[in-house]
Amino acid sequence: MKRRVLFVGRSRYRLPLAPSVAHKFDALRAEVDVRVLASAAPDSAPGDATFVLVRPVRPRIIDGAAFWLLLPVRIARQLRDFRPDAVVAQTAHDAAAALLARRLARVPVRIVAEVHGDWRTSTRLYGSSARRLLSGAADAVAAFALRRADAVRTVSPFTTGLVRDLGVEPAADFPAYMDLEPFTRPPEPLPAAPVALFVGVLEAYKNVDGLAEAWRTARTDGALRIVGKGSREDVVRALGVRWDRELSSDGVARALDDAWVLVLPSRSEGMGRVLVEALLRGRP
């Protein structure tokens, strides 16, 4: 019999799944019995046998707070209903909610905390500047969860170092899931006109403001193209450059083919997937 695993995270999923995401869960289902507790994209279909999706709350300003406050109760409900052998938490904060849920549900289950990046950026370099008021408490909760989790997995040497700084030795590392099929065909020649491309969420941790300042300072006949959405959209809008809020994997591959170079000025990265995609397309 397959082991049951509950995956918990704040990621927003859209049902039906895009092919690139569906491949990931097809591979997981071949190994374990999967259930996912996460957020729903605004235009997503309702959850299914695998996905339990939390609908967005309006007004948007309270959506995040509502999700986190209710997450322990929602996880506890899944522990009683699904009876998983393990909970895989996408972040240290998700792991903290899972630890509380385990106590609420009184269900014995192993909690595995995954570290994809620096958890301290969630309050300092994401969303509204008001989130910084929560930094001290959020850091303490994350540290507590990583020390109390049954296992901690890291995605890179960088995140391994962050965990070891807390006195915790990771049980294992894990590969960042990447659907690279759209990027693996032979690279296209460089286009005639120089274009720099940024692909990523428009948040402070990606240093979007630094990119905008650098582009205004740069003396070039080339163009800048931005792909992404987030709380710093006003910075991109003021630049007046070509901007796509969202592209499919095939669309990102075509955007790389239309560019000379990828720019990624992030303040930190757990594992920069777009770097791998750019190198596969022959773009530095």
PDB file of C-alpha atoms in Angstrom:
ATOM      1  CA  MET A   1       0.000   0.000   0.000  1.00  0.00           C
ATOM      2  CA  LYS A   2       1.275   3.481  -0.886  1.00  0.00           C
ATOM      3  CA  ARG A   3       2.104   5.876   1.911  1.00  0.00           C
ATOM      4  CA  ARG A   4      -0.130   8.892   2.248  1.00  0.00           C
ATOM      5  CA  VAL A   5       1.443  12.338   2.079  1.00  0.00           C
ATOM      6  CA  LEU A   6      -0.282  15.662   2.684  1.00  0.00           C
ATOM      7  CA  PHE A   7       1.459  18.608   0.998  1.00  0.00           C
ATOM      8  CA  VAL A   8       0.759  21.994   2.584  1.00  0.00           C
ATOM      9  CA  GLY A   9       1.658  25.423   1.253  1.00  0.00           C
ATOM     10  CA  ARG A  10       0.521  28.892   0.293  1.00  0.00           C
ATOM     11  CA  SER A  11       1.092  28.266  -3.441  1.00  0.00           C
ATOM     12  CA  ARG A  12      -1.868  29.166  -5.633  1.00  0.00           C
ATOM     13  CA  TYR A  13      -3.051  26.397  -7.943  1.00  0.00           C
ATOM     14  CA  ARG A  14      -5.339  26.675 -10.913  1.00  0.00           C
ATOM     15  CA  LEU A  15      -7.496  23.677 -11.800  1.00  0.00           C
ATOM     16  CA  PRO A  16      -7.357  22.041 -14.221  1.00  0.00           C
ATOM     17  CA  LEU A  17      -3.580  21.964 -13.809  1.00  0.00           C
ATOM     18  CA  ALA A  18      -1.299  23.253 -16.533  1.00  0.00           C
ATOM     19  CA  PRO A  19       0.578  20.390 -18.248  1.00  0.00           C
ATOM     20  CA  SER A  20       3.896  21.351 -16.641  1.00  0.00           C
ATOM     21  CA  VAL A  21       2.382  21.154 -13.126  1.00  0.00           C
ATOM     22  CA  ALA A  22       0.347  18.054 -13.917  1.00  0.00           C
ATOM     23  CA  HIS A  23       3.565  16.195 -14.800  1.00  0.00           C
ATOM     24  CA  LYS A  24       4.857  16.818 -11.279  1.00  0.00           C
ATOM     25  CA  PHE A  25       1.796  15.387  -9.577  1.00  0.00           C
ATOM     26  CA  ASP A  26       1.586  12.451 -11.969  1.00  0.00           C
ATOM     27  CA  ALA A  27       5.127  11.554 -10.888  1.00  0.00           C
ATOM     28  CA  LEU A  28       4.213  11.954  -7.204  1.00  0.00           C
ATOM     29  CA  ARG A  29       1.087   9.812  -7.523  1.00  0.00           C
ATOM     30  CA  ALA A  30       3.197   7.006  -8.951  1.00  0.00           C
ATOM     31  CA  GLU A  31       5.042   6.853  -5.614  1.00  0.00           C
ATOM     32  CA  VAL A  32       2.613   8.005  -2.901  1.00  0.00           C
ATOM     33  CA  ASP A  33      -1.045   8.734  -2.234  1.00  0.00           C
ATOM     34  CA  VAL A  34      -1.157  12.526  -2.528  1.00  0.00           C
ATOM     35  CA  ARG A  35      -3.369  15.252  -1.115  1.00  0.00           C
ATOM     36  CA  VAL A  36      -2.580  18.969  -1.406  1.00  0.00           C
ATOM     37  CA  LEU A  37      -3.857  21.754   0.859  1.00  0.00           C
ATOM     38  CA  ALA A  38      -3.085  25.099  -0.760  1.00  0.00           C
ATOM     39  CA  SER A  39      -4.594  28.304  -2.149  1.00  0.00           C
ATOM     40  CA  ALA A  40      -6.826  28.598  -5.209  1.00  0.00           C
ATOM     41  CA  ALA A  41      -6.148  30.983  -8.048  1.00  0.00           C
ATOM     42  CA  PRO A  42      -9.105  33.364  -8.521  1.00  0.00           C
ATOM     43  CA  ASP A  43     -10.205  31.646 -11.752  1.00  0.00           C
ATOM     44  CA  SER A  44      -9.577  28.071 -10.608  1.00  0.00           C
ATOM     45  CA  ALA A  45     -12.152  25.319 -10.697  1.00  0.00           C
ATOM     46  CA  PRO A  46     -13.126  23.912  -7.263  1.00  0.00           C
ATOM     47  CA  GLY A  47     -10.865  21.361  -5.619  1.00  0.00           C
ATOM     48  CA  ASP A  48     -10.864  17.691  -6.604  1.00  0.00           C
ATOM     49  CA  ALA A  49      -9.855  14.351  -5.070  1.00  0.00           C
ATOM     50  CA  THR A  50      -6.240  15.525  -4.784  1.00  0.00           C
ATOM     51  CA  PHE A  51      -6.488  19.270  -4.188  1.00  0.00           C
ATOM     52  CA  VAL A  52      -8.177  21.040  -1.279  1.00  0.00           C
ATOM     53  CA  LEU A  53      -7.952  24.664  -2.358  1.00  0.00           C
ATOM     54  CA  VAL A  54      -8.694  27.695  -0.195  1.00  0.00           C
ATOM     55  CA  ARG A  55     -10.572  30.375  -2.111  1.00  0.00           C
ATOM     56  CA  PRO A  56      -9.267  33.972  -1.969  1.00  0.00           C
ATOM     57  CA  VAL A  57     -10.781  36.201   0.714  1.00  0.00           C
ATOM     58  CA  ARG A  58     -12.005  39.694  -0.038  1.00  0.00           C
ATOM     59  CA  PRO A  59     -10.907  42.367   0.549  1.00  0.00           C
ATOM     60  CA  ARG A  60      -7.533  41.190  -0.693  1.00  0.00           C
ATOM     61  CA  ILE A  61      -5.658  42.936   2.111  1.00  0.00           C
ATOM     62  CA  ILE A  62      -6.888  40.352   4.633  1.00  0.00           C
ATOM     63  CA  ASP A  63      -6.465  37.289   2.406  1.00  0.00           C
ATOM     64  CA  GLY A  64      -3.015  36.375   3.719  1.00  0.00           C
ATOM     65  CA  ALA A  65      -3.916  36.866   7.375  1.00  0.00           C
ATOM     66  CA  ALA A  66      -7.072  34.785   6.985  1.00  0.00           C
ATOM     67  CA  PHE A  67      -5.151  31.967   5.305  1.00  0.00           C
ATOM     68  CA  TRP A  68      -2.502  31.733   8.015  1.00  0.00           C
ATOM     69  CA  LEU A  69      -4.896  32.088  10.950  1.00  0.00           C
ATOM     70  CA  LEU A  70      -7.112  29.251   9.700  1.00  0.00           C
ATOM     71  CA  LEU A  71      -4.333  27.026   8.346  1.00  0.00           C
ATOM     72  CA  PRO A  72      -3.787  24.959  11.553  1.00  0.00           C
ATOM     73  CA  VAL A  73      -7.515  24.147  11.714  1.00  0.00           C
ATOM     74  CA  ARG A  74      -7.613  23.218   8.023  1.00  0.00           C
ATOM     75  CA  ILE A  75      -4.564  20.978   8.378  1.00  0.00           C
ATOM     76  CA  ALA A  76      -6.081  19.337  11.480  1.00  0.00           C
ATOM     77  CA  ARG A  77      -9.214  18.565   9.458  1.00  0.00           C
ATOM     78  CA  GLN A  78      -7.107  16.900   6.767  1.00  0.00           C
ATOM     79  CA  LEU A  79      -5.169  14.910   9.371  1.00  0.00           C
ATOM     80  CA  ARG A  80      -8.422  13.421  10.688  1.00  0.00           C
ATOM     81  CA  ASP A  81      -9.913  12.845   7.236  1.00  0.00           C
ATOM     82  CA  PHE A  82      -6.931  11.766   5.120  1.00  0.00           C
ATOM     83  CA  ARG A  83      -4.814  10.179   7.888  1.00  0.00           C
ATOM     84  CA  PRO A  84      -1.478  10.857   6.170  1.00  0.00           C
ATOM     85  CA  ASP A  85       1.783   9.183   7.140  1.00  0.00           C
ATOM     86  CA  ALA A  86       3.596  12.500   6.689  1.00  0.00           C
ATOM     87  CA  VAL A  87       2.930  16.184   6.116  1.00  0.00           C
ATOM     88  CA  VAL A  88       5.350  17.947   3.770  1.00  0.00           C
ATOM     89  CA  ALA A  89       5.291  21.672   4.555  1.00  0.00           C
ATOM     90  CA  GLN A  90       6.425  24.042   1.814  1.00  0.00           C
ATOM     91  CA  THR A  91       7.930  26.563   4.245  1.00  0.00           C
ATOM     92  CA  ALA A  92       8.969  26.791   7.874  1.00  0.00           C
ATOM     93  CA  HIS A  93       5.797  28.756   8.613  1.00  0.00           C
ATOM     94  CA  ASP A  94       3.650  26.035   7.054  1.00  0.00           C
ATOM     95  CA  ALA A  95       5.539  23.557   9.239  1.00  0.00           C
ATOM     96  CA  ALA A  96       4.654  25.593  12.338  1.00  0.00           C
ATOM     97  CA  ALA A  97       0.981  25.415  11.378  1.00  0.00           C
ATOM     98  CA  ALA A  98       1.301  21.651  10.834  1.00  0.00           C
ATOM     99  CA  LEU A  99       2.879  21.162  14.257  1.00  0.00           C
ATOM    100  CA  LEU A 100      -0.018  23.004  15.871  1.00  0.00           C
ATOM    101  CA  ALA A 101      -2.515  21.032  13.769  1.00  0.00           C
ATOM    102  CA  ARG A 102      -0.976  17.754  14.892  1.00  0.00           C
ATOM    103  CA  ARG A 103      -1.624  18.738  18.495  1.00  0.00           C
ATOM    104  CA  LEU A 104      -5.170  19.882  17.728  1.00  0.00           C
ATOM    105  CA  ALA A 105      -6.063  16.714  15.812  1.00  0.00           C
ATOM    106  CA  ARG A 106      -4.184  14.345  18.133  1.00  0.00           C
ATOM    107  CA  VAL A 107      -3.114  12.359  15.092  1.00  0.00           C
ATOM    108  CA  PRO A 108       0.437  10.911  15.035  1.00  0.00           C
ATOM    109  CA  VAL A 109       2.073  12.110  11.827  1.00  0.00           C
ATOM    110  CA  ARG A 110       5.584  13.080  10.821  1.00  0.00           C
ATOM    111  CA  ILE A 111       6.132  16.745   9.865  1.00  0.00           C
ATOM    112  CA  VAL A 112       8.701  17.410   7.158  1.00  0.00           C
ATOM    113  CA  ALA A 113       9.711  21.055   6.704  1.00  0.00           C
ATOM    114  CA  GLU A 114      11.096  22.059   3.320  1.00  0.00           C
ATOM    115  CA  VAL A 115      13.315  25.114   2.950  1.00  0.00           C
ATOM    116  CA  HIS A 116      13.140  26.610  -0.545  1.00  0.00           C
ATOM    117  CA  GLY A 117      14.679  29.946   0.394  1.00  0.00           C
ATOM    118  CA  ASP A 118      15.377  32.413   3.201  1.00  0.00           C
ATOM    119  CA  TRP A 119      12.225  32.424   5.347  1.00  0.00           C
ATOM    120  CA  ARG A 120      13.109  35.875   6.694  1.00  0.00           C
ATOM    121  CA  THR A 121      12.253  37.487   3.340  1.00  0.00           C
ATOM    122  CA  SER A 122       8.548  36.681   3.703  1.00  0.00           C
ATOM    123  CA  THR A 123       7.953  39.645   6.022  1.00  0.00           C
ATOM    124  CA  ARG A 124      10.806  41.929   4.962  1.00  0.00           C
ATOM    125  CA  LEU A 125      10.906  41.707   1.161  1.00  0.00           C
ATOM    126  CA  TYR A 126       7.399  40.623   0.188  1.00  0.00           C
ATOM    127  CA  GLY A 127       4.179  42.581  -0.104  1.00  0.00           C
ATOM    128  CA  SER A 128       3.400  45.625   2.016  1.00  0.00           C
ATOM    129  CA  SER A 129       6.105  47.261   4.150  1.00  0.00           C
ATOM    130  CA  ALA A 130       3.702  46.846   7.109  1.00  0.00           C
ATOM    131  CA  ARG A 131       4.602  43.156   7.126  1.00  0.00           C
ATOM    132  CA  ARG A 132       7.972  44.106   8.643  1.00  0.00           C
ATOM    133  CA  LEU A 133       6.180  44.650  11.940  1.00  0.00           C
ATOM    134  CA  LEU A 134       5.726  40.873  12.080  1.00  0.00           C
ATOM    135  CA  SER A 135       9.371  40.040  11.340  1.00  0.00           C
ATOM    136  CA  GLY A 136      10.480  39.230  14.872  1.00  0.00           C
ATOM    137  CA  ALA A 137       7.516  36.967  15.600  1.00  0.00           C
ATOM    138  CA  ALA A 138       7.658  35.308  12.167  1.00  0.00           C
ATOM    139  CA  ASP A 139      11.385  34.585  12.512  1.00  0.00           C
ATOM    140  CA  ALA A 140      10.844  33.030  15.941  1.00  0.00           C
ATOM    141  CA  VAL A 141       7.987  30.850  14.675  1.00  0.00           C
ATOM    142  CA  ALA A 142      10.082  29.652  11.723  1.00  0.00           C
ATOM    143  CA  ALA A 143      13.071  28.816  13.922  1.00  0.00           C
ATOM    144  CA  PHE A 144      10.826  26.943  16.369  1.00  0.00           C
ATOM    145  CA  ALA A 145       9.256  24.917  13.563  1.00  0.00           C
ATOM    146  CA  LEU A 146      12.569  23.972  11.970  1.00  0.00           C
ATOM    147  CA  ARG A 147      13.925  22.815  15.324  1.00  0.00           C
ATOM    148  CA  ARG A 148      10.775  20.819  16.180  1.00  0.00           C
ATOM    149  CA  ALA A 149       9.993  19.282  12.786  1.00  0.00           C
ATOM    150  CA  ASP A 150      10.620  15.540  12.437  1.00  0.00           C
ATOM    151  CA  ALA A 151      12.803  16.233   9.391  1.00  0.00           C
ATOM    152  CA  VAL A 152      14.064  19.241   7.439  1.00  0.00           C
ATOM    153  CA  ARG A 153      14.865  19.121   3.732  1.00  0.00           C
ATOM    154  CA  THR A 154      16.770  21.832   1.871  1.00  0.00           C
ATOM    155  CA  VAL A 155      16.917  22.700  -1.822  1.00  0.00           C
ATOM    156  CA  SER A 156      20.473  24.064  -2.117  1.00  0.00           C
ATOM    157  CA  PRO A 157      23.744  24.641  -0.258  1.00  0.00           C
ATOM    158  CA  PHE A 158      22.494  28.159   0.510  1.00  0.00           C
ATOM    159  CA  THR A 159      19.372  26.915   2.292  1.00  0.00           C
ATOM    160  CA  THR A 160      21.357  24.158   4.003  1.00  0.00           C
ATOM    161  CA  GLY A 161      23.566  26.878   5.501  1.00  0.00           C
ATOM    162  CA  LEU A 162      20.525  28.799   6.760  1.00  0.00           C
ATOM    163  CA  VAL A 163      19.233  25.715   8.569  1.00  0.00           C
ATOM    164  CA  ARG A 164      22.614  24.820  10.041  1.00  0.00           C
ATOM    165  CA  ASP A 165      22.861  28.349  11.448  1.00  0.00           C
ATOM    166  CA  LEU A 166      19.905  27.338  13.655  1.00  0.00           C
ATOM    167  CA  GLY A 167      21.779  24.279  14.874  1.00  0.00           C
ATOM    168  CA  VAL A 168      19.668  21.911  12.761  1.00  0.00           C
ATOM    169  CA  GLU A 169      21.208  19.338  10.442  1.00  0.00           C
ATOM    170  CA  PRO A 170      19.017  18.731   7.361  1.00  0.00           C
ATOM    171  CA  ALA A 171      17.894  15.138   6.918  1.00  0.00           C
ATOM    172  CA  ALA A 172      18.219  15.421   3.134  1.00  0.00           C
ATOM    173  CA  ASP A 173      18.188  17.771   0.210  1.00  0.00           C
ATOM    174  CA  PHE A 174      15.642  17.603  -2.590  1.00  0.00           C
ATOM    175  CA  PRO A 175      15.664  18.601  -6.246  1.00  0.00           C
ATOM    176  CA  ALA A 176      13.694  21.673  -7.228  1.00  0.00           C
ATOM    177  CA  TYR A 177      10.951  20.490  -9.572  1.00  0.00           C
ATOM    178  CA  MET A 178      11.450  21.883 -13.046  1.00  0.00           C
ATOM    179  CA  ASP A 179       9.514  21.079 -16.189  1.00  0.00           C
ATOM    180  CA  LEU A 180      12.301  21.830 -18.649  1.00  0.00           C
ATOM    181  CA  GLU A 181      10.811  20.251 -21.772  1.00  0.00           C
ATOM    182  CA  PRO A 182       9.831  23.604 -23.389  1.00  0.00           C
ATOM    183  CA  PHE A 183      13.426  24.824 -22.964  1.00  0.00           C
ATOM    184  CA  THR A 184      15.409  21.844 -24.260  1.00  0.00           C
ATOM    185  CA  ARG A 185      15.098  22.265 -28.016  1.00  0.00           C
ATOM    186  CA  PRO A 186      18.184  23.642 -29.827  1.00  0.00           C
ATOM    187  CA  PRO A 187      18.785  27.335 -28.989  1.00  0.00           C
ATOM    188  CA  GLU A 188      17.746  30.032 -31.467  1.00  0.00           C
ATOM    189  CA  PRO A 189      20.261  32.585 -32.817  1.00  0.00           C
ATOM    190  CA  LEU A 190      20.368  35.926 -31.026  1.00  0.00           C
ATOM    191  CA  PRO A 191      17.826  38.408 -32.411  1.00  0.00           C
ATOM    192  CA  ALA A 192      19.099  41.463 -34.258  1.00  0.00           C
ATOM    193  CA  ALA A 193      18.099  43.970 -31.564  1.00  0.00           C
ATOM    194  CA  PRO A 194      19.485  43.617 -28.017  1.00  0.00           C
ATOM    195  CA  VAL A 195      16.880  42.831 -25.338  1.00  0.00           C
ATOM    196  CA  ALA A 196      17.393  42.191 -21.615  1.00  0.00           C
ATOM    197  CA  LEU A 197      14.726  39.973 -20.010  1.00  0.00           C
ATOM    198  CA  PHE A 198      13.576  39.734 -16.386  1.00  0.00           C
ATOM    199  CA  VAL A 199      11.310  36.834 -15.348  1.00  0.00           C
ATOM    200  CA  GLY A 200      10.072  36.597 -11.757  1.00  0.00           C
ATOM    201  CA  VAL A 201       7.615  37.846  -9.172  1.00  0.00           C
ATOM    202  CA  LEU A 202       7.601  41.617  -8.806  1.00  0.00           C
ATOM    203  CA  GLU A 203       8.538  41.730  -5.128  1.00  0.00           C
ATOM    204  CA  ALA A 204      11.228  43.532  -3.162  1.00  0.00           C
ATOM    205  CA  TYR A 205      13.277  40.351  -2.679  1.00  0.00           C
ATOM    206  CA  LYS A 206      13.749  40.166  -6.465  1.00  0.00           C
ATOM    207  CA  ASN A 207      15.196  43.707  -6.244  1.00  0.00           C
ATOM    208  CA  VAL A 208      12.811  45.081  -8.857  1.00  0.00           C
ATOM    209  CA  ASP A 209      13.555  48.618  -7.643  1.00  0.00           C
ATOM    210  CA  GLY A 210      17.277  48.048  -8.167  1.00  0.00           C
ATOM    211  CA  LEU A 211      16.630  46.769 -11.676  1.00  0.00           C
ATOM    212  CA  ALA A 212      14.559  49.863 -12.498  1.00  0.00           C
ATOM    213  CA  GLU A 213      17.250  52.200 -11.169  1.00  0.00           C
ATOM    214  CA  ALA A 214      19.967  50.367 -13.093  1.00  0.00           C
ATOM    215  CA  TRP A 215      17.967  50.456 -16.322  1.00  0.00           C
ATOM    216  CA  ARG A 216      17.383  54.202 -16.047  1.00  0.00           C
ATOM    217  CA  THR A 217      21.120  54.673 -15.465  1.00  0.00           C
ATOM    218  CA  ALA A 218      22.240  52.353 -18.260  1.00  0.00           C
ATOM    219  CA  ARG A 219      23.151  53.938 -21.566  1.00  0.00           C
ATOM    220  CA  THR A 220      22.003  51.434 -24.162  1.00  0.00           C
ATOM    221  CA  ASP A 221      20.088  51.224 -27.382  1.00  0.00           C
ATOM    222  CA  GLY A 222      18.600  47.943 -26.223  1.00  0.00           C
ATOM    223  CA  ALA A 223      15.237  47.196 -24.667  1.00  0.00           C
ATOM    224  CA  LEU A 224      14.119  45.738 -21.350  1.00  0.00           C
ATOM    225  CA  ARG A 225      11.261  43.235 -21.108  1.00  0.00           C
ATOM    226  CA  ILE A 226       9.605  42.261 -17.819  1.00  0.00           C
ATOM    227  CA  VAL A 227       7.589  39.109 -17.130  1.00  0.00           C
ATOM    228  CA  GLY A 228       5.900  38.844 -13.731  1.00  0.00           C
ATOM    229  CA  LYS A 229       3.358  40.238 -11.283  1.00  0.00           C
ATOM    230  CA  GLY A 230       3.385  41.263  -7.636  1.00  0.00           C
ATOM    231  CA  SER A 231       3.329  44.165  -5.207  1.00  0.00           C
ATOM    232  CA  ARG A 232       5.973  46.198  -7.108  1.00  0.00           C
ATOM    233  CA  GLU A 233       4.019  46.481 -10.347  1.00  0.00           C
ATOM    234  CA  ASP A 234       3.978  50.281  -9.977  1.00  0.00           C
ATOM    235  CA  VAL A 235       7.774  50.305 -10.415  1.00  0.00           C
ATOM    236  CA  VAL A 236       7.522  48.416 -13.705  1.00  0.00           C
ATOM    237  CA  ARG A 237       4.599  50.513 -14.891  1.00  0.00           C
ATOM    238  CA  ALA A 238       6.660  53.683 -14.376  1.00  0.00           C
ATOM    239  CA  LEU A 239       9.490  52.275 -16.511  1.00  0.00           C
ATOM    240  CA  GLY A 240       7.253  52.095 -19.569  1.00  0.00           C
ATOM    241  CA  VAL A 241       8.897  48.910 -20.884  1.00  0.00           C
ATOM    242  CA  ARG A 242       7.303  45.846 -22.464  1.00  0.00           C
ATOM    243  CA  TRP A 243       5.594  43.940 -19.649  1.00  0.00           C
ATOM    244  CA  ASP A 244       3.726  40.641 -19.504  1.00  0.00           C
ATOM    245  CA  ARG A 245       2.113  39.825 -16.156  1.00  0.00           C
ATOM    246  CA  GLU A 246       2.091  36.095 -16.852  1.00  0.00           C
ATOM    247  CA  LEU A 247       3.386  33.681 -19.512  1.00  0.00           C
ATOM    248  CA  SER A 248       3.207  29.921 -19.915  1.00  0.00           C
ATOM    249  CA  SER A 249       6.429  27.883 -19.893  1.00  0.00           C
ATOM    250  CA  ASP A 250       6.350  27.910 -23.700  1.00  0.00           C
ATOM    251  CA  GLY A 251       5.885  31.673 -23.577  1.00  0.00           C
ATOM    252  CA  VAL A 252       8.903  32.120 -21.277  1.00  0.00           C
ATOM    253  CA  ALA A 253      10.982  29.968 -23.652  1.00  0.00           C
ATOM    254  CA  ARG A 254       9.971  32.192 -26.579  1.00  0.00           C
ATOM    255  CA  ALA A 255      10.709  35.330 -24.538  1.00  0.00           C
ATOM    256  CA  LEU A 256      14.222  34.004 -23.830  1.00  0.00           C
ATOM    257  CA  ASP A 257      14.696  33.309 -27.545  1.00  0.00           C
ATOM    258  CA  ASP A 258      13.733  36.948 -28.233  1.00  0.00           C
ATOM    259  CA  ALA A 259      16.315  38.242 -25.712  1.00  0.00           C
ATOM    260  CA  TRP A 260      20.083  38.583 -25.586  1.00  0.00           C
ATOM    261  CA  VAL A 261      20.479  38.171 -21.836  1.00  0.00           C
ATOM    262  CA  LEU A 262      18.533  37.298 -18.682  1.00  0.00           C
ATOM    263  CA  VAL A 263      18.775  39.691 -15.726  1.00  0.00           C
ATOM    264  CA  LEU A 264      18.049  38.390 -12.217  1.00  0.00           C
ATOM    265  CA  PRO A 265      19.045  40.968  -9.562  1.00  0.00           C
ATOM    266  CA  SER A 266      17.507  39.066  -6.608  1.00  0.00           C
ATOM    267  CA  ARG A 267      18.632  39.847  -3.084  1.00  0.00           C
ATOM    268  CA  SER A 268      18.633  36.083  -2.437  1.00  0.00           C
ATOM    269  CA  GLU A 269      17.538  32.901  -4.215  1.00  0.00           C
ATOM    270  CA  GLY A 270      16.994  29.424  -2.850  1.00  0.00           C
ATOM    271  CA  MET A 271      17.273  27.977  -6.343  1.00  0.00           C
ATOM    272  CA  GLY A 272      16.864  30.234  -9.376  1.00  0.00           C
ATOM    273  CA  ARG A 273      14.908  28.037 -11.810  1.00  0.00           C
ATOM    274  CA  VAL A 274      14.821  30.705 -14.504  1.00  0.00           C
ATOM    275  CA  LEU A 275      18.639  30.634 -14.576  1.00  0.00           C
ATOM    276  CA  VAL A 276      18.530  26.993 -15.651  1.00  0.00           C
ATOM    277  CA  GLU A 277      15.866  27.783 -18.249  1.00  0.00           C
ATOM    278  CA  ALA A 278      17.912  30.673 -19.671  1.00  0.00           C
ATOM    279  CA  LEU A 279      21.094  28.605 -19.946  1.00  0.00           C
ATOM    280  CA  LEU A 280      19.165  25.856 -21.754  1.00  0.00           C
ATOM    281  CA  ARG A 281      18.084  28.472 -24.286  1.00  0.00           C
ATOM    282  CA  GLY A 282      21.697  29.607 -24.713  1.00  0.00           C
ATOM    283  CA  ARG A 283      21.163  32.971 -23.007  1.00  0.00           C
ATOM    284  CA  PRO A 284      23.644  34.219 -20.380  1.00  0.00           C
TER     285      PRO A 284
END
